[in-house]
PDB file of C-alpha atoms in Angstrom:
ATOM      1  CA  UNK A  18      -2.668  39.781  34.561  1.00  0.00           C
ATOM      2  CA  UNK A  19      -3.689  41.826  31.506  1.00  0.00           C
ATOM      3  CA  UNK A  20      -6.075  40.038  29.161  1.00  0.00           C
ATOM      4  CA  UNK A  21      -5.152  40.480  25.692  1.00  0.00           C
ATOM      5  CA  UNK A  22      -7.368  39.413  23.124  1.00  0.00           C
ATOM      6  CA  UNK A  23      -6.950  37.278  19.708  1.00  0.00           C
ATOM      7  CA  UNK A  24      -5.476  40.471  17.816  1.00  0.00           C
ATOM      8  CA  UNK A  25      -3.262  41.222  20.702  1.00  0.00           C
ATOM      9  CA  UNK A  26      -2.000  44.980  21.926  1.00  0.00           C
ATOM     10  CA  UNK A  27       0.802  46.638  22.054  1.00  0.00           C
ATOM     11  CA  UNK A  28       2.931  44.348  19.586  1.00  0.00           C
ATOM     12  CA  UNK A  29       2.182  40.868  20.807  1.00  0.00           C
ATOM     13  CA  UNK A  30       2.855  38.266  19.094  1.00  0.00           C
ATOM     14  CA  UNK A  31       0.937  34.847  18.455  1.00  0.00           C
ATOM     15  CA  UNK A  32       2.789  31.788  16.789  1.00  0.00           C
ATOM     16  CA  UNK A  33       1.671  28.381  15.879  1.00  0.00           C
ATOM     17  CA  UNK A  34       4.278  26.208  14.943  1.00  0.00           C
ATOM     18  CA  UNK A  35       2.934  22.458  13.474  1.00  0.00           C
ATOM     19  CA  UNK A  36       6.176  21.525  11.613  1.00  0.00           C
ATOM     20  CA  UNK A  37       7.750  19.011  13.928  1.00  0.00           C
ATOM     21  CA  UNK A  38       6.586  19.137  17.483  1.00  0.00           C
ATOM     22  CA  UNK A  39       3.017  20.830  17.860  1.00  0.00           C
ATOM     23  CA  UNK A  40       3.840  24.207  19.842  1.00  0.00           C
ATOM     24  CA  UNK A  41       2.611  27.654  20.387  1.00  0.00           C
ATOM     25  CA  UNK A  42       3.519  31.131  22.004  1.00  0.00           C
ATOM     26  CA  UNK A  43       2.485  34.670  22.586  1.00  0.00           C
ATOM     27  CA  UNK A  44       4.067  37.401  23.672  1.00  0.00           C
ATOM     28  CA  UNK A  45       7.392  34.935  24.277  1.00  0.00           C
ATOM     29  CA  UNK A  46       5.900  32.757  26.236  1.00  0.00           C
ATOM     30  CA  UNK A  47       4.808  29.210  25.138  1.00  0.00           C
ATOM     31  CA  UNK A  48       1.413  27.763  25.626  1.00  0.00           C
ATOM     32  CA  UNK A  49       0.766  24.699  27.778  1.00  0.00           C
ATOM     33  CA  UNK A  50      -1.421  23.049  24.741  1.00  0.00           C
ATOM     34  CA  UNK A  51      -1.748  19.708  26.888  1.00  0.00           C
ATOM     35  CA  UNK A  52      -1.638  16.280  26.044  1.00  0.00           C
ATOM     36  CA  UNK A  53      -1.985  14.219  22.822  1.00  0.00           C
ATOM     37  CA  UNK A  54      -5.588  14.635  21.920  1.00  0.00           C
ATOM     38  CA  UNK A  55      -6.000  18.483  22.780  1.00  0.00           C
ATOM     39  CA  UNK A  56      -2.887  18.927  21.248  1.00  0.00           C
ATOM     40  CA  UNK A  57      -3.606  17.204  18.170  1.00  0.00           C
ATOM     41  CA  UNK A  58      -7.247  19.244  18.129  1.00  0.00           C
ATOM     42  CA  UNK A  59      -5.416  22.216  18.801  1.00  0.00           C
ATOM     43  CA  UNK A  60      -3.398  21.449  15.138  1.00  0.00           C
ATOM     44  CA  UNK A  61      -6.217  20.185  13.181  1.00  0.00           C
ATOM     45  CA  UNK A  62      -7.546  24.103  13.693  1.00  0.00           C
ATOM     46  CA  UNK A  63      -4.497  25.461  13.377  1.00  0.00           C
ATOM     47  CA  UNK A  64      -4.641  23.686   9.932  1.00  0.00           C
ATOM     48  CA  UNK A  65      -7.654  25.090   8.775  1.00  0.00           C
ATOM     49  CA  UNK A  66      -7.118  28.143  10.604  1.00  0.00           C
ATOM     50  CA  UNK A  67      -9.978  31.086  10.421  1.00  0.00           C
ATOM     51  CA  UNK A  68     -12.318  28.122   9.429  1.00  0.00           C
ATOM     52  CA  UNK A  69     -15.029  26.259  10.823  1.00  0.00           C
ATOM     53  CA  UNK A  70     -14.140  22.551  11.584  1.00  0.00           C
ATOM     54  CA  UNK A  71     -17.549  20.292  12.598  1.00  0.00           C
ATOM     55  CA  UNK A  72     -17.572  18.235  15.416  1.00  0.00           C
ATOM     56  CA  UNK A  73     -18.056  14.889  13.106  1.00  0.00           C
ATOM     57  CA  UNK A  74     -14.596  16.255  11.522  1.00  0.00           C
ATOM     58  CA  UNK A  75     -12.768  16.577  14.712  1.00  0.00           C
ATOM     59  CA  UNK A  76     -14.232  13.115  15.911  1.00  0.00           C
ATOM     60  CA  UNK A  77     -12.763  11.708  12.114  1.00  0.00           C
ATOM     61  CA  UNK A  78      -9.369  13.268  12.856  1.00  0.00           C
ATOM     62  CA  UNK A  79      -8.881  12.528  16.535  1.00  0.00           C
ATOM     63  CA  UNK A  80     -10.317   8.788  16.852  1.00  0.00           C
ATOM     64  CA  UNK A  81     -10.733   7.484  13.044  1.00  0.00           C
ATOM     65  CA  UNK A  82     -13.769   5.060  12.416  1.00  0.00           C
ATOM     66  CA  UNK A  83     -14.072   3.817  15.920  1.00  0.00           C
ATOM     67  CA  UNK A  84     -14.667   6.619  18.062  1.00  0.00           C
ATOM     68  CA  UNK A  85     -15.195   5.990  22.045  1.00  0.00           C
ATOM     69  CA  UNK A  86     -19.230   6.859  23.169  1.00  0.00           C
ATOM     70  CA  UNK A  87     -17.349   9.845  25.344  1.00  0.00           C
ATOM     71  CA  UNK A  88     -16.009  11.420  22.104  1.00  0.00           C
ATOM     72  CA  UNK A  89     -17.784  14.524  22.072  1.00  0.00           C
ATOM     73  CA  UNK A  90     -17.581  15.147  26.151  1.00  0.00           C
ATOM     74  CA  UNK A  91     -14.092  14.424  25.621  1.00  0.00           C
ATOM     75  CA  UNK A  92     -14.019  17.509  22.464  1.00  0.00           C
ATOM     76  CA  UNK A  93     -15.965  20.082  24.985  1.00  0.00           C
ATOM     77  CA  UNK A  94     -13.385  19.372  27.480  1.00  0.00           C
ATOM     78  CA  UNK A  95      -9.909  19.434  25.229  1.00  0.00           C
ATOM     79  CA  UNK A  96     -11.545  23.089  23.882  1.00  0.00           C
ATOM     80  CA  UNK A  97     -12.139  24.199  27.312  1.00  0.00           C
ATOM     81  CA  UNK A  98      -8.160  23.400  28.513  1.00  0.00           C
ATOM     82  CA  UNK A  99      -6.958  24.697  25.237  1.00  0.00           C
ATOM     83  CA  UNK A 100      -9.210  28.241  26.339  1.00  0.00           C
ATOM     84  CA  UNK A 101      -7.678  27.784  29.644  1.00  0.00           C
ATOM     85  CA  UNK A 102      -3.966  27.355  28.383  1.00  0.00           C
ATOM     86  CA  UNK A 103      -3.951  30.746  26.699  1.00  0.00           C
ATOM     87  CA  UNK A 104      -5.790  32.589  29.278  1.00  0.00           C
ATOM     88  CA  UNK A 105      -2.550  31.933  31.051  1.00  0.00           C
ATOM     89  CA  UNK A 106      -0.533  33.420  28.311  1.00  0.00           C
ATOM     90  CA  UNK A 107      -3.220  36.203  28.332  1.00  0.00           C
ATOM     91  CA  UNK A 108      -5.149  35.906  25.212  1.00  0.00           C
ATOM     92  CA  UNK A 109      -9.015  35.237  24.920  1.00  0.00           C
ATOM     93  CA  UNK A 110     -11.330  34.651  21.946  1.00  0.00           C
ATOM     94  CA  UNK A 111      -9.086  32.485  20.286  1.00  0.00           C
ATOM     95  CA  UNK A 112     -10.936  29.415  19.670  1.00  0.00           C
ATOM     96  CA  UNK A 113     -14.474  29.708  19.125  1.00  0.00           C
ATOM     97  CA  UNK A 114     -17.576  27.758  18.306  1.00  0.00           C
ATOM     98  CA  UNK A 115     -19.753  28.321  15.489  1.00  0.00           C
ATOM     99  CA  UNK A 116     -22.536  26.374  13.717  1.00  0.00           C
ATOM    100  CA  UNK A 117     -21.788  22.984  15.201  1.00  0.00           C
ATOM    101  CA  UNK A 118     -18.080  23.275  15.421  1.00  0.00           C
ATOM    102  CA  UNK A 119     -15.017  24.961  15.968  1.00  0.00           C
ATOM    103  CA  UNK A 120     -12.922  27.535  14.802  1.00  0.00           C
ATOM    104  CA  UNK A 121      -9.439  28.915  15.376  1.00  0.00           C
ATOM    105  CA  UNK A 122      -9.124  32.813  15.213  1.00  0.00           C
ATOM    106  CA  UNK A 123      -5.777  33.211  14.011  1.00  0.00           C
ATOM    107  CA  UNK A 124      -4.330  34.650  10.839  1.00  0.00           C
ATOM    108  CA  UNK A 125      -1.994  33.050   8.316  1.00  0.00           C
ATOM    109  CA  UNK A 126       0.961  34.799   9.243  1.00  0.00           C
ATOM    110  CA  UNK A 127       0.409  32.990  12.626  1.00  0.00           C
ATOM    111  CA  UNK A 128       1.115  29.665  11.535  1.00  0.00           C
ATOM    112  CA  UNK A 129       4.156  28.049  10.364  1.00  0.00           C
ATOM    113  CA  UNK A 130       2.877  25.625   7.675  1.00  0.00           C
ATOM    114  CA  UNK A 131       0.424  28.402   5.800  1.00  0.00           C
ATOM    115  CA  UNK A 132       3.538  31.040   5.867  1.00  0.00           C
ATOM    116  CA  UNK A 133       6.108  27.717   4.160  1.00  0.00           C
ATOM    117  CA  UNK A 134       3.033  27.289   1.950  1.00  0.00           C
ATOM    118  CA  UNK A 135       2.837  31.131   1.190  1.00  0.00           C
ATOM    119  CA  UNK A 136       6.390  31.567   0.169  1.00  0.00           C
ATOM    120  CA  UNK A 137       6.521  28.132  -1.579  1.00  0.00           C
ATOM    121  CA  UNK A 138       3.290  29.496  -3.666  1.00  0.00           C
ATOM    122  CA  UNK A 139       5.392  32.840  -3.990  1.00  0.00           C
ATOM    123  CA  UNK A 140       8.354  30.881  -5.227  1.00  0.00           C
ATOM    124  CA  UNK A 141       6.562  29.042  -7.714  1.00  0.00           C
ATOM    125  CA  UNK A 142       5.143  32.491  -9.411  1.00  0.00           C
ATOM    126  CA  UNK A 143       8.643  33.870  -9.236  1.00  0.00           C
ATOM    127  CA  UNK A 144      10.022  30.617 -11.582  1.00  0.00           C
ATOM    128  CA  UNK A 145       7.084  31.337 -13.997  1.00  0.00           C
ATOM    129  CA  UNK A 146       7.520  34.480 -14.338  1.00  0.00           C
ATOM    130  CA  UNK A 147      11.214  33.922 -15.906  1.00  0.00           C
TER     131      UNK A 147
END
């Protein structure tokens, strides 16, 4: 299988959709993001997107005030499945860790919310401007 990586070749494409059901594709083919916890990681960095998201955040987001003792075992091995779900899809370097977090390498156009959000913030110049 050819590996592709984050930026793709030869026209692939990467999409993210979190309006609705959590889902994700490249090339055509969509991702196996896993069950409720990855997948819910998987959208808290597709929400901040090219950004680093700390470990204490992700524990916030994924188990609120009363995290289990196993939480950050249980982060290391979401992240790892998540790597391993798009390796199948043939993409590497997509979610990476940096200064005691995470971060997902994608661009806005990539995601579904921050493209509504771009054209709603596009919109909104367009009725000020008249």
């Amino acid at each position: 299988m050819e590996q592709n990586s984050v930026n793709g070749t030869g026209g692939d494409s990467l999409w993210i959709q979190l309006l609705g059901e959590v889902r994700a594709w490249h090339a055509g083919r969509e991702v196996a993001l896993g069950a409720p916890k990855q997948r819910g990681l998987f959208a808290l960095l597709a929400m901040r997107h090219g950004h680093l998201v700390t470990v204490s955040e992700i524990i916030d987001a994924l188990w609120g005030e009363t995290p289990p003792g196993s939480a950050e075992g249980s982060i290391h091995t979401y992240v790892h499945g998540l790597r391993k779900a798009w390796e199948v899809v043939g993409v590497t370097g997509l979610l990476v860790r940096a200064g005691g977090g995470y971060q997902l390498e994608v661009t806005a156009d990539q995601v579904d919310v921050a493209v509504v959000e771009a054209c709603a913030g596009g919109a909104g110049a367009l009725g000020g401007a008249g």
